[in-house]
Short mmCIF file of C-alpha atoms and ligand atoms in Angstrom, two decimals:
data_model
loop_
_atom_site.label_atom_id
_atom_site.label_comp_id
_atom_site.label_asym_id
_atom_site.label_seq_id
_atom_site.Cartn_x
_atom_site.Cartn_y
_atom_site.Cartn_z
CA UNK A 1 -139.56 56.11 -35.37
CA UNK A 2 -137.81 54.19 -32.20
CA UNK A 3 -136.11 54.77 -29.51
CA UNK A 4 -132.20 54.42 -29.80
CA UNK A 5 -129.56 55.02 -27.31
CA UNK A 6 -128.48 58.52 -26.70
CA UNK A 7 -125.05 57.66 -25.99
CA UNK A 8 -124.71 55.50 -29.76
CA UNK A 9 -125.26 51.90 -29.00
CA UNK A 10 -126.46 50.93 -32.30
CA UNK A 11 -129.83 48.77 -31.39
CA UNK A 12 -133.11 50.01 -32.10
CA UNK A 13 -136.33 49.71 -29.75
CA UNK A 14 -139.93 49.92 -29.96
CA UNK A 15 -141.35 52.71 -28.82
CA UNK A 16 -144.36 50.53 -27.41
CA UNK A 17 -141.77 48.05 -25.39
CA UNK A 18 -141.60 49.02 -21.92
CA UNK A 19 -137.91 50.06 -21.47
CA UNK A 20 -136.46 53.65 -20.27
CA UNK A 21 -132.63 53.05 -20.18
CA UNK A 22 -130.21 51.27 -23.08
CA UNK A 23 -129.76 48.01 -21.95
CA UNK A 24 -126.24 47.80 -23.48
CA UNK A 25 -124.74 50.70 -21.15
CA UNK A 26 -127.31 52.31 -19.45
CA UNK A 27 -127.83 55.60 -20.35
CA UNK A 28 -131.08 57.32 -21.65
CA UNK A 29 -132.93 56.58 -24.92
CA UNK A 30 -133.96 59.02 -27.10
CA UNK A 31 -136.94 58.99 -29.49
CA UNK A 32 -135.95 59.12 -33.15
CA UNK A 33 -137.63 60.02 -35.99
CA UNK A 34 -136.49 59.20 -39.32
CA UNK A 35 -136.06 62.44 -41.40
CA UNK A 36 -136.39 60.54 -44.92
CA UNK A 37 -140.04 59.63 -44.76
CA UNK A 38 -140.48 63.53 -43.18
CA UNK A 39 -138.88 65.22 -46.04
CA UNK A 40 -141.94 63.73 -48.58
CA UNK A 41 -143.45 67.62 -47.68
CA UNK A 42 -141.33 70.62 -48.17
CA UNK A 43 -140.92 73.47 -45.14
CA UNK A 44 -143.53 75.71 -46.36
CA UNK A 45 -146.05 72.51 -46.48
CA UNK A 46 -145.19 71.41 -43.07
CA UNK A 47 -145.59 75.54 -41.65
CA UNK A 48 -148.60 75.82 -43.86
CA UNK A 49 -150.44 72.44 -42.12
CA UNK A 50 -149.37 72.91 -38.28
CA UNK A 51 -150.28 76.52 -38.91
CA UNK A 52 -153.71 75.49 -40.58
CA UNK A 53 -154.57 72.80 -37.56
CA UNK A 54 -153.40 75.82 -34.68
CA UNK A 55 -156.45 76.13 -32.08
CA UNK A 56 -158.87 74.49 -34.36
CA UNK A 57 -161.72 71.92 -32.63
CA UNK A 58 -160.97 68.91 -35.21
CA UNK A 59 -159.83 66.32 -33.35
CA UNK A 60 -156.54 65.47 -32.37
CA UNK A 61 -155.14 68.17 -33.99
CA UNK A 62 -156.93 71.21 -32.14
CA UNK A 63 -154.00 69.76 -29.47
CA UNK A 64 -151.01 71.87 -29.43
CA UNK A 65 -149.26 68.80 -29.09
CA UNK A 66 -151.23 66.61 -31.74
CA UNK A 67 -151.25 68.99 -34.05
CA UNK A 68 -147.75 68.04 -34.95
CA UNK A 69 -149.01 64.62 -34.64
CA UNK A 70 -146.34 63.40 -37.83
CA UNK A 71 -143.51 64.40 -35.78
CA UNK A 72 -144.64 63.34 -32.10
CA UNK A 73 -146.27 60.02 -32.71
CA UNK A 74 -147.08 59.37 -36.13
CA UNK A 75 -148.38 55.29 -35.75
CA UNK A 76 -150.53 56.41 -32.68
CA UNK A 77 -154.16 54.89 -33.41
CA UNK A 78 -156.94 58.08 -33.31
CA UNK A 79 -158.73 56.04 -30.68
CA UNK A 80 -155.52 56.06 -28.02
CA UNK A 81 -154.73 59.28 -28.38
CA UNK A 82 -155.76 61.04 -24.70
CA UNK A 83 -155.72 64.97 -25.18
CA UNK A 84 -157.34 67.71 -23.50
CA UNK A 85 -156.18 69.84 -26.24
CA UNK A 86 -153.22 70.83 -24.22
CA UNK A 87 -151.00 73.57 -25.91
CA UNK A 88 -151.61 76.65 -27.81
CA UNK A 89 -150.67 78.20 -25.08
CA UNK A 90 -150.49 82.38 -25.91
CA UNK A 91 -147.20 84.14 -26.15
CA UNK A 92 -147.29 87.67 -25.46
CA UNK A 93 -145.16 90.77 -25.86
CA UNK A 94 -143.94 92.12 -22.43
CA UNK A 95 -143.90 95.66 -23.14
CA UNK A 96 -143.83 97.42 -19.64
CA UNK A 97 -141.39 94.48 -18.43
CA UNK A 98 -139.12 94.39 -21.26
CA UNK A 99 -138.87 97.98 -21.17
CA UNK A 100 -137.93 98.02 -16.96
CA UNK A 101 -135.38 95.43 -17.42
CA UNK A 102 -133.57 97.30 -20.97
CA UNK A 103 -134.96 94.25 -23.26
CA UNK A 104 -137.94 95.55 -25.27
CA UNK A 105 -138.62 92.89 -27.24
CA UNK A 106 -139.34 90.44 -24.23
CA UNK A 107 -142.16 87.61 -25.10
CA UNK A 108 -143.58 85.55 -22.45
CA UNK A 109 -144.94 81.71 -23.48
CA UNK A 110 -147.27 81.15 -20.69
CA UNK A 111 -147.58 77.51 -20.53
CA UNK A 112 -148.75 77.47 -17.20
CA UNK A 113 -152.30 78.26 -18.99
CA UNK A 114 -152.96 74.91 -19.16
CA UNK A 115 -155.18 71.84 -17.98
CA UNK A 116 -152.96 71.20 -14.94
CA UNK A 117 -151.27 74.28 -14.59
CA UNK A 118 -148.00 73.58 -15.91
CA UNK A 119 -146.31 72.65 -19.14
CA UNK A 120 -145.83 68.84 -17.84
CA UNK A 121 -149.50 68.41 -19.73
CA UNK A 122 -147.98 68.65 -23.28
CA UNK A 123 -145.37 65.66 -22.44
CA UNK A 124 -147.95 63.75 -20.50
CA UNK A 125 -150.88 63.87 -23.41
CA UNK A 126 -147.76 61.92 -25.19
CA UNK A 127 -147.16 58.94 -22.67
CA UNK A 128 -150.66 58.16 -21.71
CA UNK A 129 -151.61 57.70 -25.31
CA UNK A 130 -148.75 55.35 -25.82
CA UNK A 131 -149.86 53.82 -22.66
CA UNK A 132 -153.08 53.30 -23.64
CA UNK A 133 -152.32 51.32 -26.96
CA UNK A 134 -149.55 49.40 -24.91
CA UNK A 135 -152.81 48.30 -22.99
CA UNK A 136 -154.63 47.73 -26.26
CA UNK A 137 -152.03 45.82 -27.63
CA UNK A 138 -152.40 43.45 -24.86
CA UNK A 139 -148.96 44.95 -22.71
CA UNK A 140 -148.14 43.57 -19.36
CA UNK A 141 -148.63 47.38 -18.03
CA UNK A 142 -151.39 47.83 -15.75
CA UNK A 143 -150.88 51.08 -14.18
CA UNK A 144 -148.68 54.23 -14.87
CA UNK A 145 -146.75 55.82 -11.79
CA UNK A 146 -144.06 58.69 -11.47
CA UNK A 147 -142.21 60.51 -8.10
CA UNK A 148 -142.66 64.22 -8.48
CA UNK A 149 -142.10 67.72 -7.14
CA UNK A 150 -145.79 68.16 -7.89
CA UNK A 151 -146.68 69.26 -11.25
CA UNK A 152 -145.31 66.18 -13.39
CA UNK A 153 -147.99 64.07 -10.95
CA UNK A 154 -150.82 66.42 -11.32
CA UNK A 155 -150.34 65.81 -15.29
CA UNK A 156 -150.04 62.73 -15.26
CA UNK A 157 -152.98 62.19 -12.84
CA UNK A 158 -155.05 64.12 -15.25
CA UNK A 159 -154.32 61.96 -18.04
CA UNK A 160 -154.50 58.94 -16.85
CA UNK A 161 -158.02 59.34 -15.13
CA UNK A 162 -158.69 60.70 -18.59
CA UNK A 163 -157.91 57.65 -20.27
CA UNK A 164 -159.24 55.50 -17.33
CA UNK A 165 -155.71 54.22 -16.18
CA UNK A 166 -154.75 53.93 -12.66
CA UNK A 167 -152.07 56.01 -11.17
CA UNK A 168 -149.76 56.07 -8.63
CA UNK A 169 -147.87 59.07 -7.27
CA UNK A 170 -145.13 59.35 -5.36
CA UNK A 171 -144.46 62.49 -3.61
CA UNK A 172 -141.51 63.96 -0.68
CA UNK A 173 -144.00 64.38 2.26
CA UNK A 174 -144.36 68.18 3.17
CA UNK A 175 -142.47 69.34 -0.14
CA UNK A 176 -145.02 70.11 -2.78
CA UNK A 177 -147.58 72.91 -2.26
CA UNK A 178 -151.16 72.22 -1.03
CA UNK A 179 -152.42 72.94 -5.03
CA UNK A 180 -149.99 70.69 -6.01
CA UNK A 181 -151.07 67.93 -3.57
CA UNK A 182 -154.25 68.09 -4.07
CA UNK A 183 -154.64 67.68 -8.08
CA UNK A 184 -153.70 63.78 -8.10
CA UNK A 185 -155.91 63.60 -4.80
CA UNK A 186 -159.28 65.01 -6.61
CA UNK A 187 -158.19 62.73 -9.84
CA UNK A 188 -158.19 59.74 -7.73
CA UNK A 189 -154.74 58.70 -7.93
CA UNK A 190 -153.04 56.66 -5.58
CA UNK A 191 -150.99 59.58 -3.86
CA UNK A 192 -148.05 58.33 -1.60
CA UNK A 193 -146.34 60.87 -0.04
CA UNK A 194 -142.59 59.57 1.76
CA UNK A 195 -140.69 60.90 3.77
CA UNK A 196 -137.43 62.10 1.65
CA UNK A 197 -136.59 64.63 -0.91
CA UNK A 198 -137.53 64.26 -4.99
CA UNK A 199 -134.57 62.21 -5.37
CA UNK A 200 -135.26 59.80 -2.71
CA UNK A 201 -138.71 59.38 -4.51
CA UNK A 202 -137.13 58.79 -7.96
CA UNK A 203 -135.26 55.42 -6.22
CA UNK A 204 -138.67 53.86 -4.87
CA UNK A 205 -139.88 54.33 -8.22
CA UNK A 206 -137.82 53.18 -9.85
CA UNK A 207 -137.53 49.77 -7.68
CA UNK A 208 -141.47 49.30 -7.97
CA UNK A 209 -141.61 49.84 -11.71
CA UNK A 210 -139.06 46.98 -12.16
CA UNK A 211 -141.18 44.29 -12.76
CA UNK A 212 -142.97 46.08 -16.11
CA UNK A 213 -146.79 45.68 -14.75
CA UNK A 214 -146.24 49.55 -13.47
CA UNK A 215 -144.77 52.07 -16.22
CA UNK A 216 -142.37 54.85 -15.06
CA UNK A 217 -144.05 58.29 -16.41
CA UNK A 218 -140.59 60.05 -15.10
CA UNK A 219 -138.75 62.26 -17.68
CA UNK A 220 -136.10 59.61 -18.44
CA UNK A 221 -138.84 58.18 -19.91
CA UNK A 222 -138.38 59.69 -22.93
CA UNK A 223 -141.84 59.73 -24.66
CA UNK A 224 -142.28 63.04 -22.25
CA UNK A 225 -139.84 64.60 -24.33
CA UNK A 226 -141.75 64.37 -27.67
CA UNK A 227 -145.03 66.53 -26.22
CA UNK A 228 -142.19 68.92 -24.65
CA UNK A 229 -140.48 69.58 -27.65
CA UNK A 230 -143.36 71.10 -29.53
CA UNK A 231 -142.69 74.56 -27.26
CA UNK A 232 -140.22 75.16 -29.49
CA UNK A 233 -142.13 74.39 -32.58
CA UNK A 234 -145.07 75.98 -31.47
CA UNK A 235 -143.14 79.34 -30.15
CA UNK A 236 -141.74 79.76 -33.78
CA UNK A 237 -145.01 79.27 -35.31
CA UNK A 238 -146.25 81.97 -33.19
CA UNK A 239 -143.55 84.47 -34.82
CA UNK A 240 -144.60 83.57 -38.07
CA UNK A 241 -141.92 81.13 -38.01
CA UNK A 242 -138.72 83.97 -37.12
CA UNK A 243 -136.56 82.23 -34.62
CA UNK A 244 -135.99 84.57 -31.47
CA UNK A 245 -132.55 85.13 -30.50
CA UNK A 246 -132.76 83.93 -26.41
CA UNK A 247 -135.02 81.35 -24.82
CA UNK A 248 -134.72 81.28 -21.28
CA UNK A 249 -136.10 78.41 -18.92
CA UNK A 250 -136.03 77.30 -15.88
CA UNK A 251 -134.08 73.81 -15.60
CA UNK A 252 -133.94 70.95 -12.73
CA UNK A 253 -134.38 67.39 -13.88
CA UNK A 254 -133.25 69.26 -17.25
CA UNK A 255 -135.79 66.89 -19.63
CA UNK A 256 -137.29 70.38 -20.73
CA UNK A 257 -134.39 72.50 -21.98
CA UNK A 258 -133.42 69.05 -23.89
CA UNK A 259 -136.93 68.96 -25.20
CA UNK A 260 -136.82 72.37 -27.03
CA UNK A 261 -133.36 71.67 -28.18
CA UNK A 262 -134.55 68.26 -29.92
CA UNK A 263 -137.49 70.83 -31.25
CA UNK A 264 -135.52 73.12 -32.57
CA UNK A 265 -133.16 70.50 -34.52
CA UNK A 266 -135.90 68.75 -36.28
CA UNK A 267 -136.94 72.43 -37.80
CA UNK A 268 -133.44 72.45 -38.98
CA UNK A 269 -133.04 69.10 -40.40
CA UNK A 270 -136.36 69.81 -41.88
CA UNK A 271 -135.30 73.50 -43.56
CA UNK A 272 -138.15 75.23 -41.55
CA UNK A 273 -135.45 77.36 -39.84
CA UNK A 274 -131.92 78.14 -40.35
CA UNK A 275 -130.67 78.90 -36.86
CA UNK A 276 -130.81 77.62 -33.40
CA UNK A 277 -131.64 80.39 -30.52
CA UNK A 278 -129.57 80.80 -27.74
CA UNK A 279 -130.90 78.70 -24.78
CA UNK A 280 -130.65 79.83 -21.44
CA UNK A 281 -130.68 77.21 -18.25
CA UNK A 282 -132.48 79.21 -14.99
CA UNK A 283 -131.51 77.24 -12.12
CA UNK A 284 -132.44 77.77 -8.32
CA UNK A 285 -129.19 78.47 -6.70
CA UNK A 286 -130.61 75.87 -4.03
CA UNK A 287 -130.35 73.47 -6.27
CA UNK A 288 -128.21 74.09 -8.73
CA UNK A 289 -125.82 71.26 -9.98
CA UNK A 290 -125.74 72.15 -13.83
CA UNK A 291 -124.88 75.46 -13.02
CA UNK A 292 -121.93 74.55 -11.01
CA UNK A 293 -121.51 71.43 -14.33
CA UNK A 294 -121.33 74.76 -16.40
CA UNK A 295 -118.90 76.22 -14.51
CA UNK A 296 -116.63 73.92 -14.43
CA UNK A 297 -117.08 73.77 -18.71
CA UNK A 298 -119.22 70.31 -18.61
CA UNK A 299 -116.15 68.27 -17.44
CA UNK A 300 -117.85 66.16 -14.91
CA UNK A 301 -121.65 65.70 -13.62
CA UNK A 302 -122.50 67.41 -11.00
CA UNK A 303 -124.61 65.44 -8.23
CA UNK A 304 -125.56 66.93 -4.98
CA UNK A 305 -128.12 67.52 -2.15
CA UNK A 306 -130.62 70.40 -3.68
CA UNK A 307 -131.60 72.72 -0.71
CA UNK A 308 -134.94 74.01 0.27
CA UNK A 309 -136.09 76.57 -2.37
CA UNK A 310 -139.15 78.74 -3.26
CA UNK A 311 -139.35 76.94 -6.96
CA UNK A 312 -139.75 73.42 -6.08
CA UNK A 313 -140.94 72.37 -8.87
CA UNK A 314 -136.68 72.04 -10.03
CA UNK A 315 -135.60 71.21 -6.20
CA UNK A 316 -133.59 68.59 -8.26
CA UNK A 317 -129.76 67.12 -7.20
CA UNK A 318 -129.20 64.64 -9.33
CA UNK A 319 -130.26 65.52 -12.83
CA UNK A 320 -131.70 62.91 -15.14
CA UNK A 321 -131.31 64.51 -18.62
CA UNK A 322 -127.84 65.87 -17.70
CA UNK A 323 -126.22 63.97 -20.62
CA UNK A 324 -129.05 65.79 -23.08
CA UNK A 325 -129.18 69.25 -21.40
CA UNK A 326 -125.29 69.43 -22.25
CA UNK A 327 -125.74 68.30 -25.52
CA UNK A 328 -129.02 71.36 -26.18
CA UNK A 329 -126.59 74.34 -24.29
CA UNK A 330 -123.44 73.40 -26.34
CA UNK A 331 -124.97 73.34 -29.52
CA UNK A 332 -126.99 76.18 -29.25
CA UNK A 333 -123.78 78.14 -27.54
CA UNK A 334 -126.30 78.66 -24.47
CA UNK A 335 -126.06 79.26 -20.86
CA UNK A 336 -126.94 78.14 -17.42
CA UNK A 337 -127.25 80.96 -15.00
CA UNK A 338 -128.20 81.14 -11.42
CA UNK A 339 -130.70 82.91 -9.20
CA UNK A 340 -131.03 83.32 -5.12
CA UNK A 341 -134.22 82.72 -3.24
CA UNK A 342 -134.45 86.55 -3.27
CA UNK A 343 -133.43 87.38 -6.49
CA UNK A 344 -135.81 84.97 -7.99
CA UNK A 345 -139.04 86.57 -5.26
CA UNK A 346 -137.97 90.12 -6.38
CA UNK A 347 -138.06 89.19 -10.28
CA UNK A 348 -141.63 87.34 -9.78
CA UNK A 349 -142.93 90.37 -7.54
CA UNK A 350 -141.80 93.23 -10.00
CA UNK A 351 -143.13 90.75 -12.93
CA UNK A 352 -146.52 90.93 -11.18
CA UNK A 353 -146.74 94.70 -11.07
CA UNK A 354 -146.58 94.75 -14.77
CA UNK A 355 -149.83 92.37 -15.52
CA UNK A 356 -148.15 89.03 -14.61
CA UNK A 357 -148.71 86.68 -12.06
CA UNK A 358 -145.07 84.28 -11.74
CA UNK A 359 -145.03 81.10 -10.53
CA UNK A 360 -141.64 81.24 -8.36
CA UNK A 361 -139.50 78.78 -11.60
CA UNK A 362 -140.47 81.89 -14.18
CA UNK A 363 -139.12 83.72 -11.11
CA UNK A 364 -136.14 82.51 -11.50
CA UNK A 365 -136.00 82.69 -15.57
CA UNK A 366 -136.46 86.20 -15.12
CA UNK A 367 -133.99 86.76 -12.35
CA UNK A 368 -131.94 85.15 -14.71
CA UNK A 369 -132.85 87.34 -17.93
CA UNK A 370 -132.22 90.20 -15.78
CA UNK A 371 -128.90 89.42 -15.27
CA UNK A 372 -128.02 88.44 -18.78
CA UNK A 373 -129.13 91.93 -19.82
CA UNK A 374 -127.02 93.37 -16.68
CA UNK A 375 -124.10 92.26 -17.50
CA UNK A 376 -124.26 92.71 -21.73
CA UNK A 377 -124.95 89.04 -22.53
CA UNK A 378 -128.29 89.54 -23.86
CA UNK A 379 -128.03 93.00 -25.94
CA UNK A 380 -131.46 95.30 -26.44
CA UNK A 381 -132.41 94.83 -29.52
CA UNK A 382 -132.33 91.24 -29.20
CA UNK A 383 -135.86 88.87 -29.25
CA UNK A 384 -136.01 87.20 -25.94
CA UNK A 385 -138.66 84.33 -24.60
CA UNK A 386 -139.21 83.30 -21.20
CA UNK A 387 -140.88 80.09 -20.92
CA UNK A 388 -143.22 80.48 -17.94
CA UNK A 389 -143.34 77.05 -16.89
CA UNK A 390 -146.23 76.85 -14.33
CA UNK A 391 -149.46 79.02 -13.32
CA UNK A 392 -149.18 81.27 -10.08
CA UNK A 393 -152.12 79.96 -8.57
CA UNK A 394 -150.68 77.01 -8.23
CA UNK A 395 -147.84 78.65 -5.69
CA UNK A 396 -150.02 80.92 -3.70
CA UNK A 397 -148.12 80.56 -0.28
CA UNK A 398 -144.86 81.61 -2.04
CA UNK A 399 -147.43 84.57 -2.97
CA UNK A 400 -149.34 85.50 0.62
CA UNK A 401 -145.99 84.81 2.43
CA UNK A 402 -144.00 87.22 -0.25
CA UNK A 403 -146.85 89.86 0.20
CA UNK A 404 -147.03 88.80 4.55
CA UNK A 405 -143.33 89.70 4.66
CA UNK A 406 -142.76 86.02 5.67
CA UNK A 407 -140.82 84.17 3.26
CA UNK A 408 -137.36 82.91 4.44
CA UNK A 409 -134.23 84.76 2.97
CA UNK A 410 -136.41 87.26 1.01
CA UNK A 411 -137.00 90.94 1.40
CA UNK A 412 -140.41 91.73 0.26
CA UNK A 413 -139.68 95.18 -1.35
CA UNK A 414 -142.97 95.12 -3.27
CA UNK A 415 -145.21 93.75 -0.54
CA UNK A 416 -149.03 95.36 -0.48
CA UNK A 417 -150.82 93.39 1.51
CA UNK A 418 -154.39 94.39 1.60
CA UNK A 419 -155.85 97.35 3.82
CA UNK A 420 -158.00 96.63 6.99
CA UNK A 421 -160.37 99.98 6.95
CA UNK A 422 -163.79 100.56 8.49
CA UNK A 423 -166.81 100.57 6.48
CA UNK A 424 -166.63 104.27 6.67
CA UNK A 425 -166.77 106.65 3.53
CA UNK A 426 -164.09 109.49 4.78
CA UNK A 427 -162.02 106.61 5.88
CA UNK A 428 -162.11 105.12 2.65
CA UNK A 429 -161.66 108.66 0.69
CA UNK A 430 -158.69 109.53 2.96
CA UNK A 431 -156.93 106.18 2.25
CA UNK A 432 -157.27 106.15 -1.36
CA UNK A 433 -156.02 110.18 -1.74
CA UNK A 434 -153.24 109.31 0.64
CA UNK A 435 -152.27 106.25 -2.16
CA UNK A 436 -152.34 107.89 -4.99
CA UNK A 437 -151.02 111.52 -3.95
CA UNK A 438 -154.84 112.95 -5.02
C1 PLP B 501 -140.78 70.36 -14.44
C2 PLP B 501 -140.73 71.83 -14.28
C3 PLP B 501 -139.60 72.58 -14.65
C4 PLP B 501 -138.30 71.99 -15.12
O1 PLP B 501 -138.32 71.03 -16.12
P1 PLP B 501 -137.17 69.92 -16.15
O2 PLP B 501 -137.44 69.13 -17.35
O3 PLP B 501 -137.29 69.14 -14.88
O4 PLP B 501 -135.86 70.64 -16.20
C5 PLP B 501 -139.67 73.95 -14.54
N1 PLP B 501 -140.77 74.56 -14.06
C6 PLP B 501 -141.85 73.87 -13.67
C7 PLP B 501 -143.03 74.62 -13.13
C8 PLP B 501 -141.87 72.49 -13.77
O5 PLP B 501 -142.96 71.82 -13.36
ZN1 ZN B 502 -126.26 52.42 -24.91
#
């Protein structure tokens, strides 16, 4: 495996050389793995051995991530490999929900049940280890660092004080929720917050990783995308390796929908599956330049200002993976799809009353699912995942201010904020028969 240029310069790199763009023209690398020395085991071995490893304690493979170890980072030493056994993350059947919105076979991956709350652990696990044998191996690198809208520097502030590697975070001042702020903070990062948006951060880092003793942890440092990828993988696996029809995620610096495409192909090249799903692109309407990309049938980037939204965690203008993300929605005949602030508060809320608890980005995947079954494109009796991208405790001001009535350009239909009574037994008995019609 290397990394090679996504755009086809021919020249191949090492995956342990610190470099993020193709020197020739500039555009993103992409980690490839040779299919030849893969296809030594047939499909049914390679199901039967990632199946066999699933949620087990033997190390690395009890990881979600490392239990695909041959087709993330097969020449990764045992000893550099930093996991918290990220992944495995449950996918459950959405009865109640599926049923209110007219899709009843709606599945839920929940990867915000993880170490850091979010699904930016299973890309992180993947650059820290390579990290860490670039340090073995006697690499100039002596610290990783990324800018963030809060979860990809939690991760990667986990990780790295995992593996004993200092970090440095850069985050838009006032942006990022307290819970987000505060996970690189109690790993003892080196947390500098600036004042300008995500993409104002992603410039400063860039400049300060220049000189190779810092490496970038961004997503256009593709290593991320390896750990990302095995969603897809490990989404199949849970369907006893049936590929659903729809797979809808929320998208801003779009490394993630690119990641489950690249997924996705390798089980193709490698005759596990036979199809592609349909991938669906949730974007904020805030921010939403591949949406408008879309719209305009992929002609031109989009680049713009993204505006304040609820789901900051993809308050993103300028895309990194655009190239990528166009690549995974054209050949899977996806779509990208928009949601408002209050479209995407009303699909978490209603989510919620059914068992769930939506961080405001699976807000706006469902928002978006909602519409796709409104308007035909996803039919009934088709098998539907939405990737819930990040726990919702680590958003609970977009929760108190939903249930306070308080949240900017959002109608709290479904607020129930808790009842002040006195510690009085008829008082009590009243309230409750007046709730529930007794
Ligand atoms: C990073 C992130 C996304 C989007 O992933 P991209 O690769 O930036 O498109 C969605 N939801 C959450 C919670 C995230 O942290
Ligand atoms: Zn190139």
């Amino acid at each position: 495996m290397y990394f090679r240029c996504f755009a086809g310069c021919p020249e191949k790199h090492s995956i342990f050389d610190v470099i993020y763009t193709c020197p020739n023209c500039g555009s993103l690398l992409e980690v490839h793995h040779e299919r030849e020395p893969l296809k030594t085991k047939t499909a049914a071995e390679w199901k039967q051995l990632f199946s066999s490893r699933a949620s087990t304690s033997v190390w690395p493979y009890g990881s979600g991530v490392w239990g695909m170890r041959e087709w993330v980072i097969p020449m990764l030493a045992d000893e550099n490999v930093v996991s918290m056994f990220e992944g495995n993350t449950n996918l459950f059947w959405a009865e109640r929900l599926g049923e209110q919105l007219g899709v009843p076979d709606l599945w839920i991956k929940l990867c915000g049940n993880s170490h850091t709350g979010s699904f930016k652990d299973l890309g992180m696990t993947v650059l820290v280890s390579v990290v860490k044998q670039m340090m073995q191996q006697g690499s100039s690198v002596k610290a990783v660092a990324c800018a963030s809208t809060g979860d990809t520097s939690a991760a990667l502030a986990a990780y790295a004080a995992y593996a004993g590697i200092p970090a440095v975070i850069f985050l838009p001042a006032g942006k990022v929720s307290t819970a987000q702020l505060i996970q690189p903070v109690a790993n003892g990062a080196h947390v500098l917050a600036l004042d300008t948006d995500f993409d104002g951060c992603m410039k400063i880092v860039q400049e300060v990783t220049e000189d190779n003793s810092i490496y970038l942890a961004n997503s256009m440092n593709s290593l991320r995308i390896e750990g990302q990828k095995t969603v897809g993988v490990e989404i199949v696996r849970q369907f006893e390796w049936e590929v659903p029809d729809w797979i809808i995620i929320p998208v801003g610096n779009l490394g993630n929908i690119s990641a489950l495409h690249k997924g996705f192909q390798l089980m193709i090249d490698l005759g596990l599956i036979d199809r592609m799903p349909r991938l669906v692109a949730a974007q904020a309407q805030a921010a939403n330049p591949f949406y408008e990309s879309f719209k305009a049938g992929f002609e031109n980037k989009v680049s713009k200002t993204a505006k304040d939204t609820l789901a900051n965690a993809i308050r993103i203008g300028d895309p990194v993976s655009y190239e990528k993300a166009v690549t995974a929605v054209k050949e899977t005949n996806g779509i990208v799809e928009q949601a408002s602030e209050d479209e995407l508060a009303e699909a978490a809320a209603t989510a919620d009353l059914t068992g769930m608890f939506c961080c405001p980005h699976t807000g706006v995947a469902l928002a978006v699912l909602k519409k796709l079954v409104a308007n035909g494109t996803i039919g009934k009796d088709e098998k539907t995942v939405v990737v819930s991208t990040a726990h919702g405790l680590k958003f609970t001001d977009f929760k108190v201010g939903y249930h306070e009535s308080t949240l900017d350009g959002v109608t709290s239909r479904h607020a129930n904020p808790a009842a002040r009574l006195p510690a009085d037994a008829s008082a009590v008995k009243d309230e409750i028969a007046r709730r529930l019609s007794l």
